[in-house]
XYZ file of C-alpha atoms in Angstrom:
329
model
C 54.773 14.527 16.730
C 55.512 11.090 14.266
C 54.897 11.807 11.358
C 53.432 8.252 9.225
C 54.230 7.628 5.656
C 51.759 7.856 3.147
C 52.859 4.072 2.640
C 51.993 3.190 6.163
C 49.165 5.475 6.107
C 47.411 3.929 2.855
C 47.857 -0.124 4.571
C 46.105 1.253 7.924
C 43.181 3.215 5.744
C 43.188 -0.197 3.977
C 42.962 -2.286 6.605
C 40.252 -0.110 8.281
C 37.898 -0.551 5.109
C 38.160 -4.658 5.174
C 37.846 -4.549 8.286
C 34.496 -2.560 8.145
C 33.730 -4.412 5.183
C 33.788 -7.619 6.638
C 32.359 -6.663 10.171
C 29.360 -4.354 8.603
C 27.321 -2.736 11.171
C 24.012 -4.244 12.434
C 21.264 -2.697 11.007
C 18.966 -0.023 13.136
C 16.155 -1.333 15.025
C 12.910 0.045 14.716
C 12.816 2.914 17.382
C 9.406 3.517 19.615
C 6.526 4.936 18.601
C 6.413 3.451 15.423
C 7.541 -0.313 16.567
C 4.309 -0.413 19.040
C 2.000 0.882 15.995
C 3.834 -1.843 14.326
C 3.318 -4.119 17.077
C -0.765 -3.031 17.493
C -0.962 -3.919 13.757
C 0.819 -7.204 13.965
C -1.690 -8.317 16.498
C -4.438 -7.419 15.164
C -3.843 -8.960 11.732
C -2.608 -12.325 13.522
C -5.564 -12.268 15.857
C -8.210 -11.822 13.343
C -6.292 -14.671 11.189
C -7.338 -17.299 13.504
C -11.323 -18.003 12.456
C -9.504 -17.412 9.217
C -7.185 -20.301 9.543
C -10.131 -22.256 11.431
C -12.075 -22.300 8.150
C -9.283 -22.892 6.084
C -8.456 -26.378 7.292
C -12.102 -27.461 6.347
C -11.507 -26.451 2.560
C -8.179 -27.738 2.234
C -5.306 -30.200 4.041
C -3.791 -28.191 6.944
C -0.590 -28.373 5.214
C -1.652 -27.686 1.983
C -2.594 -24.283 3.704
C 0.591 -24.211 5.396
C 2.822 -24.550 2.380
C 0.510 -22.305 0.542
C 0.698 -19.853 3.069
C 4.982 -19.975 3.141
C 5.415 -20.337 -0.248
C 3.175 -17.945 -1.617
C 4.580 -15.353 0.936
C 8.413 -16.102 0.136
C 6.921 -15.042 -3.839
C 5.543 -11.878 -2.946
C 8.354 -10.986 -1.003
C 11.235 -11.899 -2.788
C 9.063 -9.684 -5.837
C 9.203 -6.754 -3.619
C 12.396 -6.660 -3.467
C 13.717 -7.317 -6.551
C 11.359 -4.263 -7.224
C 13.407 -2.352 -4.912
C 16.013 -3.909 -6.086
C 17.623 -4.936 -2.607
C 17.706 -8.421 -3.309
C 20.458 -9.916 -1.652
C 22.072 -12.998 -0.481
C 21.814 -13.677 2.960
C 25.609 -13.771 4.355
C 27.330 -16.894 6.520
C 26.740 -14.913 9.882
C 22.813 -15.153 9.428
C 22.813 -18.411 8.231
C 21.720 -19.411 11.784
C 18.751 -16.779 12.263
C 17.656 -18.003 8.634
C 17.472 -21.458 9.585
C 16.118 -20.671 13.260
C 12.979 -18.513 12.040
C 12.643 -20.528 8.816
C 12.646 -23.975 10.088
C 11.416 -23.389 13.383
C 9.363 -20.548 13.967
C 7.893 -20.937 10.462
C 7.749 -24.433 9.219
C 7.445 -26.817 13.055
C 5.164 -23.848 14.785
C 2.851 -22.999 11.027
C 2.260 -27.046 10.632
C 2.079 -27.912 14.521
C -0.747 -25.035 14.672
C -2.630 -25.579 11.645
C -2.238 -29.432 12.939
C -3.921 -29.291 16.572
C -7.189 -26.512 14.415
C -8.469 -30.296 13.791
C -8.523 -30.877 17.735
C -9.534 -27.843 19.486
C -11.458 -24.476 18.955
C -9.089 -21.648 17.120
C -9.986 -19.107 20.074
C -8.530 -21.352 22.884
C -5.665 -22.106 20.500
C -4.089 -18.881 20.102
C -4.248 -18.953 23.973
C -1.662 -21.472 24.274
C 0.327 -20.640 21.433
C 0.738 -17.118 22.583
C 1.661 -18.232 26.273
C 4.807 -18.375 25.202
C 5.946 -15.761 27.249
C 5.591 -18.097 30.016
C 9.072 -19.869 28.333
C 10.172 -16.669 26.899
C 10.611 -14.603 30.622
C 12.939 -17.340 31.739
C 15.055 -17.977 28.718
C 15.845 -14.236 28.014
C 16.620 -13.756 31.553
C 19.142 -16.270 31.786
C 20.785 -16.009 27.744
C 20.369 -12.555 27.523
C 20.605 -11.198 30.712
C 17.303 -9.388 30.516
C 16.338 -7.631 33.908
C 12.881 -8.811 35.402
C 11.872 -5.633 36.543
C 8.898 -5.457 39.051
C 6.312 -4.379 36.098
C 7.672 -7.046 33.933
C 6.980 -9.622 36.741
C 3.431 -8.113 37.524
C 2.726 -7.758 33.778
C 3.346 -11.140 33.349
C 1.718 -12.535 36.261
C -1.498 -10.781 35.158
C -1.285 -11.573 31.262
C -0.652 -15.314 32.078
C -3.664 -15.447 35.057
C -5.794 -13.915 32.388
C -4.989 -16.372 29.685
C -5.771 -19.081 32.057
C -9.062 -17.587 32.485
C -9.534 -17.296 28.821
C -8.204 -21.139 28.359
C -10.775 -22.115 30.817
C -9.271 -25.597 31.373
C -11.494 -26.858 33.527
C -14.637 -26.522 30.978
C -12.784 -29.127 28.725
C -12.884 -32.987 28.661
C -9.370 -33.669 29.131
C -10.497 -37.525 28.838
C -10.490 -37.415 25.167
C -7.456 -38.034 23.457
C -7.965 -35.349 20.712
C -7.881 -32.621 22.904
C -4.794 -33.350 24.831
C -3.508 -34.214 21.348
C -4.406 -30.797 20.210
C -3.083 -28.820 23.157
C 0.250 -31.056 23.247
C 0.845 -29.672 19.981
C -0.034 -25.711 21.009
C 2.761 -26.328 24.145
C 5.398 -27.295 21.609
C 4.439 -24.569 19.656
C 4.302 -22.500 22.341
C 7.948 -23.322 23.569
C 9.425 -22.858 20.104
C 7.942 -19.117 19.626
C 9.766 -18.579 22.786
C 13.080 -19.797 21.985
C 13.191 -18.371 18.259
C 11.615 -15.360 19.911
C 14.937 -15.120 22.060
C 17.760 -15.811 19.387
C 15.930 -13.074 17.179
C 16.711 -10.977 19.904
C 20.236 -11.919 20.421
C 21.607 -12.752 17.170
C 23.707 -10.368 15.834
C 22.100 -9.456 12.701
C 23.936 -8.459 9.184
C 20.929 -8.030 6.672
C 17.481 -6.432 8.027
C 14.573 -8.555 8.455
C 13.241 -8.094 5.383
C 16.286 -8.857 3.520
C 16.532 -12.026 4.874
C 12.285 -12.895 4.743
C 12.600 -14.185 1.553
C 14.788 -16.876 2.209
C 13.287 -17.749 5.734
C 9.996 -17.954 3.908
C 11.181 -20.313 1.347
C 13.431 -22.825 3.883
C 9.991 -23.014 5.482
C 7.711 -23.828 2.537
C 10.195 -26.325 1.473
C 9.793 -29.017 3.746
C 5.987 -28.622 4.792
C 5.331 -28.888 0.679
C 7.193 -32.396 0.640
C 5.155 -33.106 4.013
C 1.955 -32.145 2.267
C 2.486 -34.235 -1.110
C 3.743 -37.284 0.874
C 0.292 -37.033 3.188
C -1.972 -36.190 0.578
C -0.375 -35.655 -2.866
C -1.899 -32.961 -4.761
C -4.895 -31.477 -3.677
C -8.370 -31.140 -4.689
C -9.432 -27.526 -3.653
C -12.449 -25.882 -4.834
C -11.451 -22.158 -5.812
C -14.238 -20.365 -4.481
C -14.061 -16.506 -3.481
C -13.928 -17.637 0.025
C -11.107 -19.910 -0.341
C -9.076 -17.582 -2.322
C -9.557 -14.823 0.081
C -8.383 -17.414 2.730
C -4.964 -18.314 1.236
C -4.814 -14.263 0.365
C -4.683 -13.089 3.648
C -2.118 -16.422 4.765
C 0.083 -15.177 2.592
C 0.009 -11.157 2.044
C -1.555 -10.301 5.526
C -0.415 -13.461 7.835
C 2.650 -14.215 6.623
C 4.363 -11.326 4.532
C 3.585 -8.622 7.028
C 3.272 -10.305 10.192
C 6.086 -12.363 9.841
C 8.134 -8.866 9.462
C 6.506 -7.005 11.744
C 6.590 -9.419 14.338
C 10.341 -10.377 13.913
C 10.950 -6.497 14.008
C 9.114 -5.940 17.359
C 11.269 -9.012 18.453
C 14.319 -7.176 17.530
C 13.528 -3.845 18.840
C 12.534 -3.777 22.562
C 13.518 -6.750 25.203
C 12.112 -10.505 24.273
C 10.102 -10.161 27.263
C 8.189 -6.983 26.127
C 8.074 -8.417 22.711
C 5.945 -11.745 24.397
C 4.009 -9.679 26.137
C 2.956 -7.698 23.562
C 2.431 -10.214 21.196
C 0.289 -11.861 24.264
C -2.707 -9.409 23.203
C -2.651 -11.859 19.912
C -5.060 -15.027 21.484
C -7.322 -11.557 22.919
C -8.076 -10.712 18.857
C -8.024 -14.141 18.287
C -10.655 -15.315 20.928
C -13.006 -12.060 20.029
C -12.546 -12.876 16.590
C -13.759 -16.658 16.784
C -16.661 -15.089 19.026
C -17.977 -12.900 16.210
C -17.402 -14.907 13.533
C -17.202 -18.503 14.584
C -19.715 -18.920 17.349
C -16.760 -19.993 19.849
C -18.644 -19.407 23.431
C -17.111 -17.515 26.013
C -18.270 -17.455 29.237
C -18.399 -14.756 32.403
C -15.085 -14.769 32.773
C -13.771 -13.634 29.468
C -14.156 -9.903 30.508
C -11.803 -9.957 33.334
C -9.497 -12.593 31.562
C -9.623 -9.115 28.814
C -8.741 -7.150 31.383
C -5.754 -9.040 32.815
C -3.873 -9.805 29.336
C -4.070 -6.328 28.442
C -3.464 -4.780 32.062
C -0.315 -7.023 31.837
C 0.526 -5.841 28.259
C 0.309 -2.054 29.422
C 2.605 -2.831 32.391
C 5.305 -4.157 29.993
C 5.329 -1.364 27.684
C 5.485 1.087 30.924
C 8.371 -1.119 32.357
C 9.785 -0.391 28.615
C 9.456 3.274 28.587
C 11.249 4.090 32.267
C 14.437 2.255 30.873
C 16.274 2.838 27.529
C 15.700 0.461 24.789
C 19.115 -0.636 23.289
C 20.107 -3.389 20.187
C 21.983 -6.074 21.307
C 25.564 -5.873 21.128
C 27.463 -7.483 18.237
């Protein structure tokens, strides 16, 4: 047996400890039941937010709201962690998811949404927003290698047959150049959700979500506050109870928490199964404009129900029969 030196033996424990030191483990994901409880509350608080957000753009520039919305959740974040005193730089290796959630997924899809509420009903826009899956199936299956198993494919086919029937686009006037504005700007919305959606998934992560929230939060409120003061300089809002309770939930319930708890549903089961649970979002979101902004909905809304969340239950079965797994560094 070779015996080492304690000389040799020190420079290899060394050179163990920078190595782990500058290659730190990803952190854990979010491990099942509690990332679908997660996932049923993120829905439901991004669902309901949609009459919310309808009503908001009457009281105040869209993206007024928007940068209201950002900024004022990048505050109360960053103060809950300095509470908990994890306040942290985010390192050079998530630079890239910063910049992809914060720019993209925040700023373009937050100011592109809030945008096309001027055009079209808030109902029928979480619809095509939360089609994204549609982009999502492909782009995981070909950059992440993501298997379409047959209850993925069925699950899909039925959640995106249902949101058809929910869109009804053939009960629109496609003649007037609002509403094709509007819904132009829900498809590029749509197909950005779906590609940040995928890199959350396969980026290799070095501080948790919530570590990094802060930061996305604020490279997102950033621009969309210079976009709002060059389109409409400083606005006149009138503070009633109603509008503060509007800008509350954008930031606390629509932003702080859903912004985590989607990102960690993204980063805990497959993209796929993360779309097509987040698909159930335009279902709150329709029943919520129903109730509480007189959107109509017609005979087919109970079966379009059905289908979405048919096709949601067929994902989360096509999760449970195989192992769910973090990507690999």
């Amino acid at each position: 047996m070779t015996r080492t030196s304690p000389g040799r033996e020190a420079e290899r424990i060394r050179d163990r400890v920078w190595e782990d030191s500058t290659h730190p483990a990803e952190p854990p994901v979010m491990r099942t039941p509690a990332v679908y409880l997660l996932g049923i509350a993120t829905v439901l608080v991004l669902g309901a937010n949609w009459p919310i957000m309808a009503q908001g753009v009457t009281v105040m520039p869209a993206e007024w709201l928007a940068a209201l919305r950002l900024g004022g959740a990048a505050v109360l974040v960053a103060a809950i962690m300095a509470v908990r005193s994890r306040t942290r730089r985010p390192e050079r290796h998530d630079l890239p998811i910063l910049f992809s959630v914060g720019v993209i997924r925040l700023a373009v899809v937050t100011t592109s949404v809030f945008a096309a509420l001027r055009y079209v009903p808030p109902g029928r826009s979480s619809i095509l927003v939360y089609a994204s899956t549609l982009w999502a199936a492909p782009i995981a299956a070909v950059v992440l290698h993501e298997r379409l198993t047959a209850l993925r494919v069925v699950g899909l086919a039925l959640g995106c047959a249902g949101l058809v029937l929910l869109l009804e686009p053939w009960s629109l006037d496609w003649s007037n150049g609002r509403t094709i504005t509007g819904f132009g700007l829900l498809l590029f919305a749509s197909i950005m959700s779906a590609a940040t959606t995928v890199h959350v998934r396969a980026h290799s992560w070095r501080s948790t979500p919530l570590e990094l929230m802060p930061w996305q939060l604020g490279v997102a409120a950033l621009p969309i506050t210079v976009l709002a003061l060059a389109l409409h300089g400083l606005p006149e809002v009138e503070w009633t109870l109603s509008t503060v309770g509007i800008v509350a939930y954008q930031i606390a319930l629509a932003s702080a928490f859903a912004v985590w708890g989607a990102i960690t549903l993204m980063r805990s089961v497959p993209a796929i199964s993360a779309n097509l649970i987040l698909m159930a979002v335009p279902v709150v979101g329709l029943l919520s404009s129903i109730a509480f902004v007189d959107e109509t909905a017609s005979t087919a809304v109970a079966l379009s129900l059905a289908l979405v969340l048919i096709g949601v239950g067929l994902g989360l079965l096509s999760d449970r029969r195989s192992a769910v797994v973090p990507p690999s560094p």
